[in-house]
Amino acid sequence: MDAYGRYWVEQAKAYKTGTIKGTELKKYALGDAVARVESDLMTMKTNGVIADGAPRNDASVTALNLEEQVPKATLSDCLDISTWKRLYRKTGKEVPTPKGRIDHYLTDVKAEKWGTQWKILSATPEQKECTGG
């Protein structure tokens, strides 16, 4: 759970600055989890947008296997993005929120323990609304 929380802290830093440089994202994530952030950053750069604030989490472990050579965990999260504001980089003005936007996403998370550090492999938001966060 700590690695997942840190993953979002580092992701929020990246979205605010427009780069993963200067963050510890790769300490807490790899693979698809990092690729998703990098893809988001490219889209944000193309659109001249950054994000300020940070999402809130309401995650729980839904599966845990510590017996394998590489321990694995699955988490379920109700990710609350309502406090994450998208801003135009040049003006600092808020990007209008699209009508019908879901602010609380059900997110499926996969993690593995590499040595002493848990790493987030993927955090996949579903187009399903949830309550919590």
Tab-separated table of C-alpha atoms in Angstrom:
chain	number	residue	atom	x	y	z
A	1	MET	CA	0.000	0.000	0.000
A	2	ASP	CA	2.902	2.350	0.754
A	3	ALA	CA	4.406	1.850	-2.720
A	4	TYR	CA	1.018	2.529	-4.311
A	5	GLY	CA	0.599	5.752	-2.351
A	6	ARG	CA	4.124	6.874	-3.257
A	7	TYR	CA	3.428	6.005	-6.905
A	8	TRP	CA	0.613	8.579	-6.919
A	9	VAL	CA	2.692	11.193	-5.074
A	10	GLU	CA	5.445	10.858	-7.674
A	11	GLN	CA	2.953	10.787	-10.549
A	12	ALA	CA	1.368	14.022	-9.306
A	13	LYS	CA	4.834	15.639	-9.217
A	14	ALA	CA	5.423	14.561	-12.827
A	15	TYR	CA	2.057	15.885	-14.000
A	16	LYS	CA	2.710	19.231	-12.324
A	17	THR	CA	6.140	19.685	-13.936
A	18	GLY	CA	5.460	17.861	-17.208
A	19	THR	CA	8.264	15.319	-16.765
A	20	ILE	CA	9.219	12.309	-14.663
A	21	LYS	CA	12.709	13.799	-14.246
A	22	GLY	CA	13.181	14.884	-10.658
A	23	THR	CA	10.663	12.321	-9.370
A	24	GLU	CA	11.128	8.898	-7.821
A	25	LEU	CA	8.436	7.348	-10.029
A	26	LYS	CA	10.709	4.524	-11.220
A	27	LYS	CA	11.507	3.610	-7.609
A	28	TYR	CA	7.846	2.701	-7.090
A	29	ALA	CA	6.675	1.705	-10.574
A	30	LEU	CA	7.777	0.019	-13.756
A	31	GLY	CA	6.442	-1.396	-16.987
A	32	ASP	CA	2.910	-0.379	-17.903
A	33	ALA	CA	2.585	1.893	-14.856
A	34	VAL	CA	5.509	4.064	-16.000
A	35	ALA	CA	4.505	3.850	-19.676
A	36	ARG	CA	1.011	5.142	-18.838
A	37	VAL	CA	2.459	8.174	-17.029
A	38	GLU	CA	4.890	8.889	-19.872
A	39	SER	CA	2.064	8.610	-22.431
A	40	ASP	CA	-0.121	10.955	-20.370
A	41	LEU	CA	2.762	13.432	-20.151
A	42	MET	CA	3.210	13.402	-23.936
A	43	THR	CA	-0.499	14.076	-24.445
A	44	MET	CA	-0.448	16.821	-21.833
A	45	LYS	CA	2.589	18.454	-23.466
A	46	THR	CA	0.890	18.342	-26.880
A	47	ASN	CA	-2.176	20.026	-25.377
A	48	GLY	CA	-0.167	22.564	-23.353
A	49	VAL	CA	-1.599	21.263	-20.083
A	50	ILE	CA	-0.237	20.422	-16.633
A	51	ALA	CA	-2.055	19.110	-13.567
A	52	ASP	CA	-2.047	20.686	-10.128
A	53	GLY	CA	-3.061	18.977	-6.917
A	54	ALA	CA	-3.202	15.243	-6.426
A	55	PRO	CA	-5.770	12.489	-6.522
A	56	ARG	CA	-7.032	10.770	-3.396
A	57	ASN	CA	-7.021	7.020	-2.986
A	58	ASP	CA	-9.261	4.531	-1.269
A	59	ALA	CA	-7.351	1.340	-2.063
A	60	SER	CA	-7.477	-2.121	-0.572
A	61	VAL	CA	-5.554	-5.318	-1.207
A	62	THR	CA	-7.812	-7.824	-2.961
A	63	ALA	CA	-5.219	-10.589	-3.504
A	64	LEU	CA	-1.800	-11.276	-2.025
A	65	ASN	CA	0.584	-14.139	-2.795
A	66	LEU	CA	3.796	-14.040	-0.772
A	67	GLU	CA	4.696	-17.677	-1.524
A	68	GLU	CA	5.925	-17.131	-5.095
A	69	GLN	CA	9.545	-16.326	-5.926
A	70	VAL	CA	8.328	-12.837	-6.839
A	71	PRO	CA	5.503	-11.971	-4.423
A	72	LYS	CA	2.432	-10.467	-6.107
A	73	ALA	CA	-0.448	-8.287	-4.999
A	74	THR	CA	-3.648	-7.017	-6.548
A	75	LEU	CA	-5.329	-3.873	-5.274
A	76	SER	CA	-8.630	-2.232	-6.002
A	77	ASP	CA	-8.861	1.531	-5.707
A	78	CYS	CA	-11.565	4.132	-5.959
A	79	LEU	CA	-9.360	6.895	-7.348
A	80	ASP	CA	-10.756	10.376	-6.699
A	81	ILE	CA	-9.458	12.863	-9.273
A	82	SER	CA	-11.880	15.665	-8.353
A	83	THR	CA	-9.109	17.666	-6.624
A	84	TRP	CA	-6.685	17.249	-9.529
A	85	LYS	CA	-6.995	20.392	-11.644
A	86	ARG	CA	-5.819	20.548	-15.242
A	87	LEU	CA	-4.269	23.914	-16.087
A	88	TYR	CA	-3.068	25.518	-19.305
A	89	ARG	CA	0.712	25.655	-18.962
A	90	LYS	CA	1.083	29.150	-20.473
A	91	THR	CA	-1.721	30.941	-18.629
A	92	GLY	CA	-2.290	28.869	-15.505
A	93	LYS	CA	-6.020	29.024	-16.190
A	94	GLU	CA	-8.058	25.926	-15.476
A	95	VAL	CA	-9.032	23.714	-18.397
A	96	PRO	CA	-12.837	23.388	-18.491
A	97	THR	CA	-14.053	20.060	-17.132
A	98	PRO	CA	-15.812	18.004	-19.802
A	99	LYS	CA	-19.477	17.281	-19.125
A	100	GLY	CA	-20.035	13.760	-17.884
A	101	ARG	CA	-16.480	13.326	-16.602
A	102	ILE	CA	-16.166	10.621	-13.978
A	103	ASP	CA	-14.314	11.911	-10.892
A	104	HIS	CA	-14.126	8.583	-9.027
A	105	TYR	CA	-12.659	5.736	-11.077
A	106	LEU	CA	-12.491	2.099	-10.156
A	107	THR	CA	-8.811	1.260	-10.675
A	108	ASP	CA	-7.272	-2.215	-10.842
A	109	VAL	CA	-3.674	-2.354	-9.626
A	110	LYS	CA	-1.017	-5.050	-10.025
A	111	ALA	CA	2.165	-5.034	-7.949
A	112	GLU	CA	5.211	-7.217	-7.375
A	113	LYS	CA	7.857	-7.226	-4.683
A	114	TRP	CA	11.346	-6.855	-6.136
A	115	GLY	CA	13.847	-7.444	-3.348
A	116	THR	CA	12.630	-5.308	-0.475
A	117	GLN	CA	10.634	-2.863	-2.631
A	118	TRP	CA	7.092	-3.295	-3.911
A	119	LYS	CA	6.697	-2.001	-7.481
A	120	ILE	CA	3.468	-1.003	-9.191
A	121	LEU	CA	3.268	-2.817	-12.532
A	122	SER	CA	-0.026	-1.357	-13.679
A	123	ALA	CA	-2.798	0.891	-12.434
A	124	THR	CA	-5.637	0.511	-14.886
A	125	PRO	CA	-8.633	2.825	-14.549
A	126	GLU	CA	-11.945	1.392	-15.652
A	127	GLN	CA	-14.770	3.451	-17.074
A	128	LYS	CA	-16.736	2.620	-13.934
A	129	GLU	CA	-17.670	5.129	-11.291
A	130	CYS	CA	-17.156	4.244	-7.644
A	131	THR	CA	-17.695	5.907	-4.282
A	132	GLY	CA	-14.864	6.669	-1.925
A	133	GLY	CA	-11.504	8.364	-2.325
